[in-house]
Coordinates of C-alpha atoms and ligand atoms in Angstrom, one line a residue:
X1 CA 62.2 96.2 110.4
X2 CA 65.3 95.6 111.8
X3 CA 66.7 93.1 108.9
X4 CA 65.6 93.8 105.0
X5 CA 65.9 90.6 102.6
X6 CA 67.6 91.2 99.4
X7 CA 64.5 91.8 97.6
X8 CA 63.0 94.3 100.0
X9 CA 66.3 95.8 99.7
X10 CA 66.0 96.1 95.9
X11 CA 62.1 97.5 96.0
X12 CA 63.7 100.5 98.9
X13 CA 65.5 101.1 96.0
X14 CA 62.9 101.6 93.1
X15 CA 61.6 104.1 96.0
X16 CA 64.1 106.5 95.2
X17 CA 64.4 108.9 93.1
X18 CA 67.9 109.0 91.9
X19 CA 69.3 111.5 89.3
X20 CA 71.5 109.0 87.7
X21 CA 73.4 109.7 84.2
X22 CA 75.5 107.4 82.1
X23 CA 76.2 108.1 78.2
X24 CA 74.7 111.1 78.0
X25 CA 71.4 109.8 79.3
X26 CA 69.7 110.2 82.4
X27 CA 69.0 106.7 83.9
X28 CA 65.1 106.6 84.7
X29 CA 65.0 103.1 86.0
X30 CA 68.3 102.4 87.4
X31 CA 67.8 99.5 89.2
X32 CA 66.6 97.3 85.8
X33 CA 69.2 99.0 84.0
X34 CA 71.6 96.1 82.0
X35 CA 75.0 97.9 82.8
X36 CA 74.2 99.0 86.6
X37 CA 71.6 95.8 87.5
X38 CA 75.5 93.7 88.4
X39 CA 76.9 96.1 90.9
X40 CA 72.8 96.8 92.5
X41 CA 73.0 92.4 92.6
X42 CA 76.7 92.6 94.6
X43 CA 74.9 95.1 97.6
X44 CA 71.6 92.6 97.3
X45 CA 74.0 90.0 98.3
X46 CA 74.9 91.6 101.7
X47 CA 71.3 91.6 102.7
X48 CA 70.7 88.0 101.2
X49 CA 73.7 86.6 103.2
X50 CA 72.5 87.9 106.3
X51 CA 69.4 85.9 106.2
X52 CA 71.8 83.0 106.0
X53 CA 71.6 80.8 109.0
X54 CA 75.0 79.4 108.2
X55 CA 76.0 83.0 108.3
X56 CA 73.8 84.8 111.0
X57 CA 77.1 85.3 113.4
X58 CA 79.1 86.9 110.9
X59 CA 76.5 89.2 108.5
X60 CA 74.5 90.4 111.7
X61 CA 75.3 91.1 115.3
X62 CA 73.4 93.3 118.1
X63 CA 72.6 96.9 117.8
X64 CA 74.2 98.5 121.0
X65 CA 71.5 101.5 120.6
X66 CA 68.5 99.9 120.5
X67 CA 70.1 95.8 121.5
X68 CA 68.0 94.8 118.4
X69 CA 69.5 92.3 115.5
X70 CA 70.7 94.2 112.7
X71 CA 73.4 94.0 109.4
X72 CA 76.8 93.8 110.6
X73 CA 77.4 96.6 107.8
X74 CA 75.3 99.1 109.8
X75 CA 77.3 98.2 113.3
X76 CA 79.4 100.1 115.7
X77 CA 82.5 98.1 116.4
X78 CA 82.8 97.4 120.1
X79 CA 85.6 95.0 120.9
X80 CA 88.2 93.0 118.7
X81 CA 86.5 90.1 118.1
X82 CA 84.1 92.6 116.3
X83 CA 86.6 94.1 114.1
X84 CA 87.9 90.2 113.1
X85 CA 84.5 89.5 112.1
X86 CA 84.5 92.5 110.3
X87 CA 86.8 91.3 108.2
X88 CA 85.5 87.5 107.9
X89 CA 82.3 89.2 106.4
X90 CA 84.2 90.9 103.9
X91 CA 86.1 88.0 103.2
X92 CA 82.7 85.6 102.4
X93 CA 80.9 88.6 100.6
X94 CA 84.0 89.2 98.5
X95 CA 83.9 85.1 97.3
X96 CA 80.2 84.8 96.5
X97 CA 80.2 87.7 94.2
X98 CA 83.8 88.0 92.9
X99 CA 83.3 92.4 92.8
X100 CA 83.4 95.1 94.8
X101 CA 79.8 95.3 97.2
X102 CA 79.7 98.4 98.2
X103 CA 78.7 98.7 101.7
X104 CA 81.7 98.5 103.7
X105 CA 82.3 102.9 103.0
X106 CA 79.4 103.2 104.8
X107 CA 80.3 100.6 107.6
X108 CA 83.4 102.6 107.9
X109 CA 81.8 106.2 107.7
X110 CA 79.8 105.1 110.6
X111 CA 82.5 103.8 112.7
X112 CA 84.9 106.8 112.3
X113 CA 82.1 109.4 112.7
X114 CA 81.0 107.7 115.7
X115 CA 84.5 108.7 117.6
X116 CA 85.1 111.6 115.9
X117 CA 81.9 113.4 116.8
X118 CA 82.2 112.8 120.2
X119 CA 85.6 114.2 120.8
X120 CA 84.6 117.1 118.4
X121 CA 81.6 117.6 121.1
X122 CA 83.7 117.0 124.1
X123 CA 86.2 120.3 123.0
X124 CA 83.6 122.1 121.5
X125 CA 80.0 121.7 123.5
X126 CA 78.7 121.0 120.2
X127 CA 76.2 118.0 119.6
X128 CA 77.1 116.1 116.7
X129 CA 77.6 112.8 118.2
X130 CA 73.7 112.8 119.0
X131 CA 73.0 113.9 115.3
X132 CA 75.1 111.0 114.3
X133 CA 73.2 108.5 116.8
X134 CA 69.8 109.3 116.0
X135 CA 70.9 108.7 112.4
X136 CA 72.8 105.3 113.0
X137 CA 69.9 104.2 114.6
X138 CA 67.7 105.0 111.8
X139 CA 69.8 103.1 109.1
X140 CA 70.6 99.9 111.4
X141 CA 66.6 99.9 111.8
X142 CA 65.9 100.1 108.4
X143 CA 68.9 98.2 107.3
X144 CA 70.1 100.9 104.8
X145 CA 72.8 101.3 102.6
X146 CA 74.9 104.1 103.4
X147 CA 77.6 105.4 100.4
X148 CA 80.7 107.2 102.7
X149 CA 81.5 109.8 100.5
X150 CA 84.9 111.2 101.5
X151 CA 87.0 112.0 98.3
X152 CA 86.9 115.3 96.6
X153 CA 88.0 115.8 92.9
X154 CA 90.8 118.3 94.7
X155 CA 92.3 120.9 91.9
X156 CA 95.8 121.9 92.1
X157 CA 97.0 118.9 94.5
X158 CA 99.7 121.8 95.4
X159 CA 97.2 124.3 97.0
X160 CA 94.5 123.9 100.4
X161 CA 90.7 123.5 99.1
X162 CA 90.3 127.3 99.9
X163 CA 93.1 128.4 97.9
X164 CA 91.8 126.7 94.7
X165 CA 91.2 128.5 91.8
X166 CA 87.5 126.9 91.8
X167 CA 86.4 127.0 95.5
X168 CA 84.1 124.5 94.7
X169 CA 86.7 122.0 93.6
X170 CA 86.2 120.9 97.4
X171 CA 82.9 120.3 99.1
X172 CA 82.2 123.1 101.2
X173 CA 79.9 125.6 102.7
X174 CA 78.2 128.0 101.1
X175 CA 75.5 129.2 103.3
X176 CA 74.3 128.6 107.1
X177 CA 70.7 129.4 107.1
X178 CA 69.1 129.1 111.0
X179 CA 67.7 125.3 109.7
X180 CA 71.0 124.2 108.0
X181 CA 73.5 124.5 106.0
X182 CA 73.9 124.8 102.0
X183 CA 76.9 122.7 100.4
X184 CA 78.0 122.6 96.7
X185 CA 81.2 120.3 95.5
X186 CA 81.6 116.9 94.5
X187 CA 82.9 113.6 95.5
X188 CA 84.5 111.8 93.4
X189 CA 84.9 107.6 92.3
X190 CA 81.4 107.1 94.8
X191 CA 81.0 103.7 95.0
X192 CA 77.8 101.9 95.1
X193 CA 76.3 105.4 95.5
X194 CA 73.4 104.5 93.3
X195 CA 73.0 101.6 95.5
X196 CA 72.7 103.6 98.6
X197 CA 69.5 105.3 100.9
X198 CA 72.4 108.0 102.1
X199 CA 75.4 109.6 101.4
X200 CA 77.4 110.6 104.4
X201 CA 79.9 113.1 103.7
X202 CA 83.2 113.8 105.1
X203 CA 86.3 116.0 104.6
X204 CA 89.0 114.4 102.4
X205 CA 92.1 115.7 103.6
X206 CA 93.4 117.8 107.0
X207 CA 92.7 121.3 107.2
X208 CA 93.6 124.2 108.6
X209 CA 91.6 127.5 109.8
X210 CA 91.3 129.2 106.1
X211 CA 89.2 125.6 105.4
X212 CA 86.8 126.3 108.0
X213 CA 83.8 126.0 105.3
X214 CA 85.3 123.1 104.0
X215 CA 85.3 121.2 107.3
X216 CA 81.6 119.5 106.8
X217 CA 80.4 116.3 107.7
X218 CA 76.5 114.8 107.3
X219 CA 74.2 112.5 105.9
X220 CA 71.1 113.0 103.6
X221 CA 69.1 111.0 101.3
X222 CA 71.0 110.2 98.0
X223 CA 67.7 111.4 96.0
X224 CA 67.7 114.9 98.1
X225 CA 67.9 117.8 95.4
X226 CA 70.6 118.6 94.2
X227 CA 72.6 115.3 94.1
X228 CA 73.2 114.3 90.8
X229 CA 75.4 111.2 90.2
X230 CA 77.5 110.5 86.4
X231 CA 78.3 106.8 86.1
X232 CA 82.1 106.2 85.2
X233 CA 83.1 104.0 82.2
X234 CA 84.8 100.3 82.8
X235 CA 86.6 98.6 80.4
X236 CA 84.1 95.9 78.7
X237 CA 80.9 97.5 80.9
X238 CA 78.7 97.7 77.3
X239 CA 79.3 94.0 76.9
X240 CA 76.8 93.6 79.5
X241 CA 74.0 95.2 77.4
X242 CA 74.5 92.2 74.7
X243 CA 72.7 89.9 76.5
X244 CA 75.4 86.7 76.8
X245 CA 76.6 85.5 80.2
X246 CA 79.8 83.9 79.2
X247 CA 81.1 87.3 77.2
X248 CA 80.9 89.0 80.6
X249 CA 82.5 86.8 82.8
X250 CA 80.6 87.2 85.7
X251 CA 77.2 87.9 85.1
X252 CA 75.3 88.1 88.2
X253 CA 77.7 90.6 89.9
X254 CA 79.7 93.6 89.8
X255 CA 80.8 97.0 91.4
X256 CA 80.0 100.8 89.8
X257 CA 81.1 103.9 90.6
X258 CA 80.1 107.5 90.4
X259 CA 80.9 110.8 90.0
X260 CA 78.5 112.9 92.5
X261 CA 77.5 116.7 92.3
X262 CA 76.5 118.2 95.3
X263 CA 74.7 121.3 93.2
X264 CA 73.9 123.7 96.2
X265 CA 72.6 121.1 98.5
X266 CA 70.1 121.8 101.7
X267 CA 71.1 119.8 104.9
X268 CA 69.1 120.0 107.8
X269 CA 70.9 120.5 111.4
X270 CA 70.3 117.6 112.8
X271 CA 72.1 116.2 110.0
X272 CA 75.6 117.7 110.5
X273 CA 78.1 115.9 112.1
X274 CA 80.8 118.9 111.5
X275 CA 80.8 121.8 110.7
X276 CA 83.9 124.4 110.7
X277 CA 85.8 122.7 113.4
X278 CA 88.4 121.9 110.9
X279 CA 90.8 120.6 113.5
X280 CA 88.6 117.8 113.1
X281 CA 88.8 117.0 109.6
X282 CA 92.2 115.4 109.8
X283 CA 90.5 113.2 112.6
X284 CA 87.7 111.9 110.2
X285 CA 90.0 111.3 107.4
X286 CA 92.7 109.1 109.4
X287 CA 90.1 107.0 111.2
X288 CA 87.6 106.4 107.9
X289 CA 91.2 105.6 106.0
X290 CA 92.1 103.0 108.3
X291 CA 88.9 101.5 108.9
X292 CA 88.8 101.3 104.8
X293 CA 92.7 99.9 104.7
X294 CA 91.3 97.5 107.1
X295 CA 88.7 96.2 104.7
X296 CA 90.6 96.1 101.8
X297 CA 92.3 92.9 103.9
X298 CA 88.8 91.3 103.8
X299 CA 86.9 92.1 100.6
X300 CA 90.5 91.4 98.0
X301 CA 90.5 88.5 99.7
X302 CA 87.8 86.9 99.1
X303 CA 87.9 88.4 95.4
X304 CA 91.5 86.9 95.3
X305 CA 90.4 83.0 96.6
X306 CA 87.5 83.3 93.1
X307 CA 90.5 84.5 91.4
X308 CA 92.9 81.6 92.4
X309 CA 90.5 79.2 91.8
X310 CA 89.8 80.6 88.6
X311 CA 93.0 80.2 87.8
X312 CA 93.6 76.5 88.8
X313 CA 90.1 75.7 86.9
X314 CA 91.4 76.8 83.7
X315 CA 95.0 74.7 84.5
X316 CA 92.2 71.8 84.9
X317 CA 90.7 72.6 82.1
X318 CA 94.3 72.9 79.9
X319 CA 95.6 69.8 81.5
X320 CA 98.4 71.7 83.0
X321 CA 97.1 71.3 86.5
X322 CA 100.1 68.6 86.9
X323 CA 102.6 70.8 86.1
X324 CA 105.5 71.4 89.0
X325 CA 105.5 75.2 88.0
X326 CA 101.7 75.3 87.8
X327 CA 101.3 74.3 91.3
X328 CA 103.6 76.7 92.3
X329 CA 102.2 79.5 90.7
X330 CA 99.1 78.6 92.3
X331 CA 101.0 78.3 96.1
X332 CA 102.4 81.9 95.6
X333 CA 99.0 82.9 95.0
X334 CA 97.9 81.9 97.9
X335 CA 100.7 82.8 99.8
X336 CA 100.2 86.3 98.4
X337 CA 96.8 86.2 99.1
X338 CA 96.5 84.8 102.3
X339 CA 99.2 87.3 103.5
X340 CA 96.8 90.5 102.9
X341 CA 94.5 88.1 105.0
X342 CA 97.3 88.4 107.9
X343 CA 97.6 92.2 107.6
X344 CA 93.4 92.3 107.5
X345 CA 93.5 90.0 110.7
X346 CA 96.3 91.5 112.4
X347 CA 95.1 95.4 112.6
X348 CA 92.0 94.0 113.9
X349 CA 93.3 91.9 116.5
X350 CA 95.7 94.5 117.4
X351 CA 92.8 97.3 117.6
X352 CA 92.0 99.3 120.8
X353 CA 89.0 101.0 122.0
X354 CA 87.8 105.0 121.2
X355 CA 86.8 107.6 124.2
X356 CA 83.8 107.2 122.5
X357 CA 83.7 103.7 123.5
X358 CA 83.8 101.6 120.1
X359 CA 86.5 100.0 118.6
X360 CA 89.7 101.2 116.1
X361 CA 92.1 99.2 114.2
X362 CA 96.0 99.4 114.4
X363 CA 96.5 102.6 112.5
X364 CA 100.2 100.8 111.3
X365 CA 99.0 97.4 110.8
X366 CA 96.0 98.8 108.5
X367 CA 98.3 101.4 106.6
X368 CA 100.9 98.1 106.3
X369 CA 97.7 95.8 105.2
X370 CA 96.4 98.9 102.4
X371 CA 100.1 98.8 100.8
X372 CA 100.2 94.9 100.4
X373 CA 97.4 95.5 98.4
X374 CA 98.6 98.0 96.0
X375 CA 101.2 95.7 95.0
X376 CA 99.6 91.6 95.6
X377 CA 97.0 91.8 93.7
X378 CA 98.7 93.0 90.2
X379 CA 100.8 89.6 91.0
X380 CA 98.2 87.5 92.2
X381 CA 96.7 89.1 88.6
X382 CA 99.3 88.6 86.5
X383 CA 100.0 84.7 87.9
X384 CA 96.5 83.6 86.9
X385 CA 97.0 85.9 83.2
X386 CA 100.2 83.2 83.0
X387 CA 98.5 79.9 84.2
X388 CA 95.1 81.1 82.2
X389 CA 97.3 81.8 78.8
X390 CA 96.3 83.9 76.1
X391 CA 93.3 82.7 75.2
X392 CA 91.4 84.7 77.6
X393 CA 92.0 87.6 75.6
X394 CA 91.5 85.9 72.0
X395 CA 88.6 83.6 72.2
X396 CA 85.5 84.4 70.0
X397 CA 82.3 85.9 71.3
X398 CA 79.1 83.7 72.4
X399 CA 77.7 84.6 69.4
X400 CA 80.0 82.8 67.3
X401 CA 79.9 79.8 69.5
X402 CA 76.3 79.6 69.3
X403 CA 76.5 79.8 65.5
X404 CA 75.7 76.8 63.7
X405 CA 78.5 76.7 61.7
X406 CA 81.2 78.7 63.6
X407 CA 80.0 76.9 66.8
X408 CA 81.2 73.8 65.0
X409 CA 85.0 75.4 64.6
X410 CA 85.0 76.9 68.0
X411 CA 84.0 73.9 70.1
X412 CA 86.9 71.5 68.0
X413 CA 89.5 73.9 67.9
X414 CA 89.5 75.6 71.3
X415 CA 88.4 72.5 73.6
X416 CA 91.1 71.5 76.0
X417 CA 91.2 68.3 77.6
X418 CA 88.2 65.8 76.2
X419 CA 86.4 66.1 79.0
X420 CA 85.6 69.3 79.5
X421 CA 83.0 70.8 76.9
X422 CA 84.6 74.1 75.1
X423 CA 81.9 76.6 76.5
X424 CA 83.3 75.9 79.9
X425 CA 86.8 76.5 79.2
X426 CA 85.6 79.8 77.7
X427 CA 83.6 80.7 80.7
X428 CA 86.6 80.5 83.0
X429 CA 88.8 81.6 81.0
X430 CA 86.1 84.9 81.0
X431 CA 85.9 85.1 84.7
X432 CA 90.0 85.7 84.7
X433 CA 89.4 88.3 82.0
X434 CA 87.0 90.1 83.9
X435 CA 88.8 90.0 87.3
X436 CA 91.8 91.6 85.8
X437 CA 90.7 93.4 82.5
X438 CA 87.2 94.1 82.6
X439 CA 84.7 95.7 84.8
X440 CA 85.5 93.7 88.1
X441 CA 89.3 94.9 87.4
X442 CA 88.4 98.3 88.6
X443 CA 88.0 96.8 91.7
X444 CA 90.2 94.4 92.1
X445 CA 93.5 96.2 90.6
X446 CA 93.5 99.9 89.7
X447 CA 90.6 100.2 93.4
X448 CA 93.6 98.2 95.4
X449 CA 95.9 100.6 94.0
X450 CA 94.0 104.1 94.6
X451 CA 90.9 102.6 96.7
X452 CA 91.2 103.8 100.5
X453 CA 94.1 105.9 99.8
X454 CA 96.9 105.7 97.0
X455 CA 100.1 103.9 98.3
X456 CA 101.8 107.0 98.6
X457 CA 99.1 108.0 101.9
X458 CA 99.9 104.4 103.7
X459 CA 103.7 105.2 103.2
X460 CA 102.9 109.2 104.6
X461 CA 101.3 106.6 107.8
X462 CA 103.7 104.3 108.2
X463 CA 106.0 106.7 108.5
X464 CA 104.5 108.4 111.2
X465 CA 103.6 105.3 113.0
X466 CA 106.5 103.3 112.4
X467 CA 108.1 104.3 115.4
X468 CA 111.9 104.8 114.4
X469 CA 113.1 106.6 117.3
X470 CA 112.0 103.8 119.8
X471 CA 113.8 101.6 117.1
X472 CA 117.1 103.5 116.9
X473 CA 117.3 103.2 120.8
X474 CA 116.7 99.7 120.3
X475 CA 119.9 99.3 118.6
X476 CA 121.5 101.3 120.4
X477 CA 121.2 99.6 123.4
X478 CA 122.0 96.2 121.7
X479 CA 125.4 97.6 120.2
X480 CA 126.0 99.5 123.4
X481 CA 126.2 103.0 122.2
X482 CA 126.4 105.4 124.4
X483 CA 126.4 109.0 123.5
Ligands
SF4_1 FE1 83.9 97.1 100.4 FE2 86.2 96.4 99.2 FE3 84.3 97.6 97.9 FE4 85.7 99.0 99.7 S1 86.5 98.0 97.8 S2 83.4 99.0 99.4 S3 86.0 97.4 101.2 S4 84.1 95.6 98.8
FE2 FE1 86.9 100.8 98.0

């Protein structure tokens, strides 16, 4: 089965068994579950796109292990055109479901593992980079979901993971047995790991030789023993247990992340992808960073274009769509928008080819493409908060618009213009909340901000890749300096 539709995707998923918690509880049937159902429905809608004929060239492509069709999410990048589409993808997925859908971590995982085990096995005569391919080619032939898990919960930000008061504040080590290895830790802000087959683990940050232990790298089954996932709060997430689809915003969709123990966990060898050569680590991290920064110029995007058109809806819908200062809200929007689109575009177009033969984006050009969206979004945000005005945050429940008497109130005093009946006014109005204070914000503000690195790691990159030495001679030359 090369390609899984969306529903065969869901029933994989009610195969697992998945030590979920969230309020205390554990979560026997996650997938049915009210709160998590949204963000399972956003993952769905990779697989159900790809069976899209209008979308075949951009949601699947050709596996270059075994030249079968599979799920452009489970692909090895091999030229620039691939790395554009890449981003296209993200782009469409990111408009039909207005959240954050998960798969691209593992898209990325894959892609930076791929190079990274092979020049790990080139210096050391090690043989992760076959480990890696004879797992690739089991999730692009069963079309899995694969959660890259790369960020620890990391202590004392001042000291290395092995000089941590709790060793285990990193994920690391703590036996090698003749069949494997034995890891406890955790990773931290796991998105869409309930969603996922696998989690496929990496280092978070460089390391030196005292983090030997801590330089690991693999893949096993998210309902292996041992994993045990806590779901993290949203703003507004119990509003989806009350059962009305305008309260919510966006009903269908949505994006959830975890917090995942790795409680003394058993990985086989042909699992491990790394393991001690901690020179590597810093390797993993940069390339699974950039390929994320990369993304981010895809998947906001499309999020953003719901978001903008949220926005000049409700205008619509307020008969303010006329309005010179309206419309010019709505163009910076864009502008803002369409200029992560650039940066997304650009490192892609700009990308170069691995000794291992696939495909990485410009390291500056993603790092420049991440920072735009720490900052665009919160403006792209705070433009549709203006145009939408403050009923977004005021209006009454669906409760009281379906009451016989209040419903009278509600639908006289809070229509807009005539033509528009009062419950849709309320449900755009809702989508705008949700985009940039409710559950779907996590993705779309506070995930552009920290997501893929906080701003202060792209400036850490640009920095080193800015290239100010070759920029000073520049000048130099121009003003004729000679020293
Ligand atoms: Fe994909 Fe964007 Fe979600 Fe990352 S934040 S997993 S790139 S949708
Ligand atoms: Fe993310």
């Amino acid at each position: 089965m090369a390609l899984m539709t969306g529903e065969q995707y869901i029933e994989s998923l009610r195969k697992l068994n998945l030590q979920i918690y969230m309020f205390g509880e554990k979560i026997e049937n996650p997938v049915d579950n009210p709160i998590l159902r949204p963000s399972l429905n956003s993952v769905k809608a990779t697989y159900d796109l790809a069976q899209m004929p209008e979308y075949e060239d951009l949601m699947t492509t050709t596996s270059v292990l075994t030249g079968e069709k599979i799920n452009r999410f489970t692909h090895i990048h091999q030229n620039t055109s691939d790395l554009i589409k890449k981003v296209k993808m993200q782009r469409l997925c990111g408009q039909k479901t207005a959240a954050c859908f998960q798969r691209c971590v593992g898209m990325d995982a894959f892609n930076s593992v791929f190079s990274t085990t092979f020049e790990t096995d080139a210096k050391h005569g090690t043989h992760y980079h076959e480990n890696f391919k004879k797992f690739l080619q089991y999730a692009q032939e069963n079309d899995l979901t694969v959660d890259g898990a790369m960020t620890d919960p990391k202590g004392d930000r001042s000291l290395a993971p092995h000089a941590q008061a709790d060793p285990d504040l990193f994920l690391h080590v703590v036996e090698r047995r003749p069949d494997g290895i034995v890891v406890r830790g955790a990773k931290a802000h796991q998105t869409g790991i309930v969603n996922s087959h696998e989690v496929l683990v990496m280092p978070t940050i460089s390391m030196g030789e005292d983090d030997k232990d801590y330089a690991v790298s693999f893949s096993i089954p998210t309902d292996t023993e041992g994993i045990i996932m806590i779901i993290g709060r949203q703003s507004c997430d119990t509003r989806k247990l009350e059962g009305s689809s305008i309260d919510v915003g966006n009903s269908e969709f949505g994006g959830v992340e975890a917090l995942t123990i790795f409680d003394d966990v058993f990985v086989p060898n042909d699992r491990i992808f790394l393991n001690g050569e901690y020179e590597f680590a810093g390797v993993l991290v940069e390339r699974f960073a950039g390929y994320h920064r990369q993304s981010y110029g895809g998947c906001k995007v499309g999020v953003g274009d719901v978001l903008i058109g949220a926005a000049a809806v409700a205008a619509e819908y307020n008969g303010a769509q006329r309005a010179s200062h309206v419309k010019d809200k709505l163009i910076e929007m864009t502008h803002l928008n369409e200029t992560l689109y650039c940066c997304g575009i650009a490192c892609s177009a700009e990308g170069s080819q691995t000794n291992s033969g696939n495909y990485m984006i410009d390291l500056l050009l993603a790092n420049v493409c991440k920072q735009n969206v720490t900052r665009f979004p919160y403006e792209i945000a705070r433009l549709a908060e203006d145009i939408a005005g403050g009923l977004m945050v005021t209006a009454p429940s669906e409760k009281d618009l379906r009451d016989p008497k209040l419903g009278a109130y509600i639908d006289k005093y809070l229509k807009g213009v005539n033509s528009v009946t009062t419950e849709n006014r309320l449900r755009i109005l809702r989508l705008i909340e949700n985009l940039t204070l409710g559950t779907a914000a996590v993705g779309y503000r506070t995930e552009s901000m920290h997501g893929a690195g906080s701003p202060q790691a792209q400036r850490i990159m640009i920095a080193r890749q800015g290239n100010l030495a070759m920029k000073k001679k520049l000048a130099k030359a121009i003003a004729k300096i000679e020293e």
